[in-house]
Amino acid sequence: MVRLEKGKFDDFIRSLAEDYIVYAAVTTGGKSSFKVVASAGEIDEGRLLTDRSPKEIFFPHSEVLFEYDEDGIRETEKAGKPIAVWGLRGCDVKSLAMLDKVFGTARQMPDNEMFEDPYWKRKYDNSLIFGLACNEPRSSCFCNWLGGGPHSEDASDIFVIDAGDVFLMQPVSDKGKAFIGKMTDAAGASAQDEKRAAGASVAKASGADEKKAAELASGARAMMAEPPDLDGLDERLKGIFHEDIWEEMSAKCVNCGACAFVCSTCHCFDVQDEGKGGKGKRIRIWDSCMFPIFTREASGHNPRPLSRDRFKQRVMHKYSYFVDNYGESLCTGCGRCVIVCPVGVDIREVIKRVLSFEGKGAR
Amino acid sequence: MIEELREKVKKLLAGGDVELVIGWEKGSQPLSSTPVFIDSPEEADRLVFDSTCGNNPAVYSTKDARRLVKAGKKVGVVVKGCDARSLSLYVAEKQVKRDNIVIIGVPCRGVLDSDKVEELAGGREVLEYSEQDGKITVRGKDLDLTFDAKDVLSASCLACIYPDAKEYDIFIGEARDGKPNKEQNAAIDEFEKLSSEERWKRMEEIYSKCIRCYACRNVCPSCYCNECFVDQNDPQWIGKTPEITDTMIFHIIRNLHVAGRCVECGACERACPMGLDLLLLNRKAAREVEERFGYVTGIDSGEKPAMADFREDEKQNFIMG
Amino acid sequence: MKDWQPKILAILCNWCSYAGADLAGVSRIQYPPNIRVVRIPCSGRVDPLFIMKSLQSGFDGVLVSGCHPGDCHYLSGNYVARRRFAILKPLLEFIGIEPERVQFSWISAGEGERFAEVMTKVTNDVKKIGPAKRLVKGVQK
């Protein structure tokens, strides 16, 4: 573990920005999201969660896949530098790791070819993720329901703890270890390379620092309520697929896409061609299973015609189908959907209701 | 007040006067209430009404849930002034039969804009919320604040003319008449002072934040088309990306579709996860409708809605002479 | 910029303005060649979306023309249209679209002369304010 004095945080970000495109939480017009920053002053450190999900760093709301004109097809250019993300909370780090399972893992195509998503991979694979511990989780947080925790290091390259006037950094992945290693080396070799040294003003963390980190971690964990046992939730959901309980749970849902669009793991997309005359572009955009048009077929038939069906799909995909496909729930408990839902649908209450349901089909 | 409401609802349900009552119950978040569907007298104690009841419950009488219209059963709806206007509009537009709904008015003091509360709380999370005599108290860790409700009211409420239902069957307490509100046009008057260029710039600023989640449309009581024009894809009228012109066309056309039908409840603005100022255009359209056609939405369910009507001798100064 | 010619979309009612355009043509009345005509069955058919879409696609101006009040082939189509445009027009100006960009007129089948006058006026109006930039897709402010 190394320590970075907050007084040197700006130097750190500036030097990071030399090698990376640095994303961090920025607030404009009262709403926060991950944006490219060049200095520490632009970063909003007061926020626990950004209003917009950080998935858009690697999987933007709309992304041009290629452009075409009379001369042929042109792929969009790759960014020159790799991406570094500062200050992702444990839930969001985990979300990206989940999305990597969807986009980053090669999967078999019909003609025995393996396919992986190049647009995701070229950004995510070389990225450097700085996870940031939550010392004060919100009441809407429920990461501990899903195997996460406020001080979870999982999937971070470097795990950062805000310990008052210092950031304590724990390298987690090989990439993270290499980065921290380089920084400590640079600190030693400061005489030769002044600029590097300024950004790399880290020192080895003391025993007191480690103790502080452990205290913060246990304090944060204590702030979160005891989670229910979600064991067997996926099977239970399948068991009640045809029950009336969905009618009751979805009654107030108005089927907007707010939950899906702020969700850090929802990744359904639509592909649109926008062109005029001989040229145009193919764009990938976010879509949501909450919209009636999402499943409408060319014939006009819609297999999920009712609000209830679409609501059910979202819950099933998160807590059942994704478990079948990838072995874990497609939810990290960030609680963004709980915060934004305009009619106060709380996914935690839905889960609890499913767990307590005792009608036909339940365990 | 709330006890009286619960008693009335219990009586309605027990006597078989209604099958279902739509109202609000306490939400899981401190600053939220959430729509609730009460179908037995025992459940009536779940009902609440305070400044967190920002949703327009009328929505559920036409939206996909369709619990209300299902089988034409009689349903009670607990309403603020604006929500009652929505119901009157539905009756005028023949979406709901007046005999099938029991309108239960509650005295409204305006509803909160949670963004404003959060701003006052300065980043500290609100864990508890209470209100009394126009004062609101929020508490949390290192947070204990009391302020005037006026400071955190939704923009729509600050400009409200009809806080209480105009057409109702039952009113809890005494319904106040509509009264002029000089705040009503303040925002648009201010905006109109800007040059055309500045106005366009402001519009771009507002709508560039949109993420096209359609929360505004889906909570809007006046947006009840079975298929929205943005969901049409044969032909597809507008692009689906958050590109600025597509986004603006969505909002402007939605605005025109609800012109003369918008009750200015502000549910859209409160629903918006990105905090867009959506009421500015709505208010402008409503003022044009009122000035030109003398029509105010949802005040008289017997009146034909403005955009479905015409008069032969109307002003037409905008048409080339 | 000196050689720039505006593109103007004229949405014309089949029963009056479109025939007015015909009359202007057969009467050999000159008017600017900047208009592209779309024929519609009635001004009441004009969805504001058509107008927005035209601007978005790059037209510098849009003119909608229907029958004089009282002359509608379908009795009341133009009255309904008039209400719609009465709200659309101030709303567009409100958001910062120049008033010259979107205009409305009534032209009957017998008014070939007037048709030419209106086209000339709209073209000159749009020329004065220059190419459309607002609400045009793909154009940065």
Coordinates of N, CA and C in Angstrom, one line a residue, chain A residues 9-23 36-40 79-84 128 130 179 182-183 186 193-200:
Chain A
F9 N -2.4 15.7 -5.0 CA -3.4 15.0 -5.9 C -3.4 15.6 -7.3
D10 N -3.4 16.9 -7.3 CA -3.5 17.6 -8.6 C -2.3 17.2 -9.5
D11 N -1.1 17.2 -8.9 CA 0.1 16.7 -9.7 C -0.1 15.3 -10.2
F12 N -0.7 14.5 -9.3 CA -0.9 13.1 -9.7 C -1.8 13.0 -10.9
I13 N -2.9 13.7 -10.8 CA -3.9 13.6 -12.0 C -3.2 14.1 -13.2
R14 N -2.5 15.3 -13.1 CA -1.9 15.8 -14.3 C -0.9 14.9 -14.9
S15 N -0.1 14.2 -14.1 CA 0.9 13.3 -14.6 C 0.2 12.1 -15.2
L16 N -0.9 11.6 -14.5 CA -1.6 10.5 -15.1 C -2.2 10.8 -16.5
A17 N -2.6 12.1 -16.6 CA -3.2 12.5 -17.9 C -2.2 12.6 -19.0
E18 N -0.9 12.5 -18.7 CA 0.1 12.5 -19.8 C 0.1 11.1 -20.5
D19 N -0.2 10.1 -19.7 CA -0.1 8.7 -20.3 C -1.5 8.2 -20.6
Y20 N -2.5 8.7 -20.0 CA -3.9 8.2 -20.1 C -4.9 9.2 -20.4
I21 N -6.0 8.8 -21.0 CA -7.2 9.7 -21.0 C -7.9 9.5 -19.7
V22 N -7.9 10.5 -18.8 CA -8.4 10.3 -17.4 C -9.8 10.6 -17.3
Y23 N -10.6 9.7 -16.8 CA -12.0 10.0 -16.5 C -12.2 10.1 -15.0
V36 N -13.9 13.3 -19.1 CA -12.4 13.4 -19.2 C -12.0 14.7 -18.4
V37 N -10.9 14.5 -17.6 CA -10.4 15.6 -16.8 C -8.9 15.7 -17.1
A38 N -8.4 17.0 -16.8 CA -7.0 17.2 -17.0 C -6.4 17.5 -15.7
S39 N -7.2 18.0 -14.7 CA -6.6 18.3 -13.4 C -7.6 17.9 -12.3
A40 N -7.1 17.9 -11.1 CA -7.9 17.5 -9.9 C -9.0 18.4 -9.6
A79 N -8.8 5.7 -30.0 CA -8.1 6.8 -29.3 C -6.7 6.5 -29.1
G80 N -5.8 7.5 -29.1 CA -4.4 7.3 -29.0 C -3.9 6.7 -27.7
K81 N -4.5 7.1 -26.6 CA -4.0 6.7 -25.3 C -5.0 5.8 -24.6
P82 N -4.5 4.9 -23.7 CA -5.5 4.1 -22.9 C -6.2 4.9 -21.9
I83 N -7.3 4.3 -21.4 CA -8.2 5.1 -20.5 C -7.8 4.7 -19.0
A84 N -7.8 5.8 -18.2 CA -7.7 5.5 -16.8 C -9.0 6.1 -16.1
L128 N -7.0 1.4 -16.9 CA -6.5 1.4 -15.6 C -7.6 1.9 -14.7
F130 N -9.1 2.8 -11.1 CA -8.9 3.2 -9.7 C -10.2 3.0 -8.9
F179 N 1.8 -0.3 -12.2 CA 1.7 1.1 -12.2 C 2.2 1.7 -10.9
K182 N 6.0 1.5 -10.8 CA 6.6 2.5 -11.6 C 6.6 3.9 -10.9
M183 N 5.5 4.1 -10.2 CA 5.4 5.3 -9.4 C 6.5 5.4 -8.3
A186 N 9.8 5.9 -9.8 CA 10.0 7.3 -10.2 C 10.3 8.2 -9.0
D193 N 14.2 12.9 -13.5 CA 13.0 13.3 -14.3 C 12.1 14.1 -13.3
E194 N 12.2 15.4 -13.4 CA 11.5 16.2 -12.4 C 10.0 16.1 -12.5
K195 N 9.6 16.1 -13.8 CA 8.1 16.1 -14.0 C 7.5 14.8 -13.5
R196 N 8.1 13.7 -13.8 CA 7.6 12.4 -13.4 C 7.5 12.4 -11.9
A197 N 8.6 12.9 -11.3 CA 8.7 12.8 -9.8 C 7.6 13.6 -9.1
A198 N 7.2 14.7 -9.7 CA 6.2 15.5 -9.1 C 4.9 14.8 -9.0
G199 N 4.5 14.1 -10.1 CA 3.3 13.3 -10.1 C 3.4 12.1 -9.3
A200 N 4.6 11.6 -9.0 CA 4.7 10.3 -8.4 C 5.1 10.5 -6.9

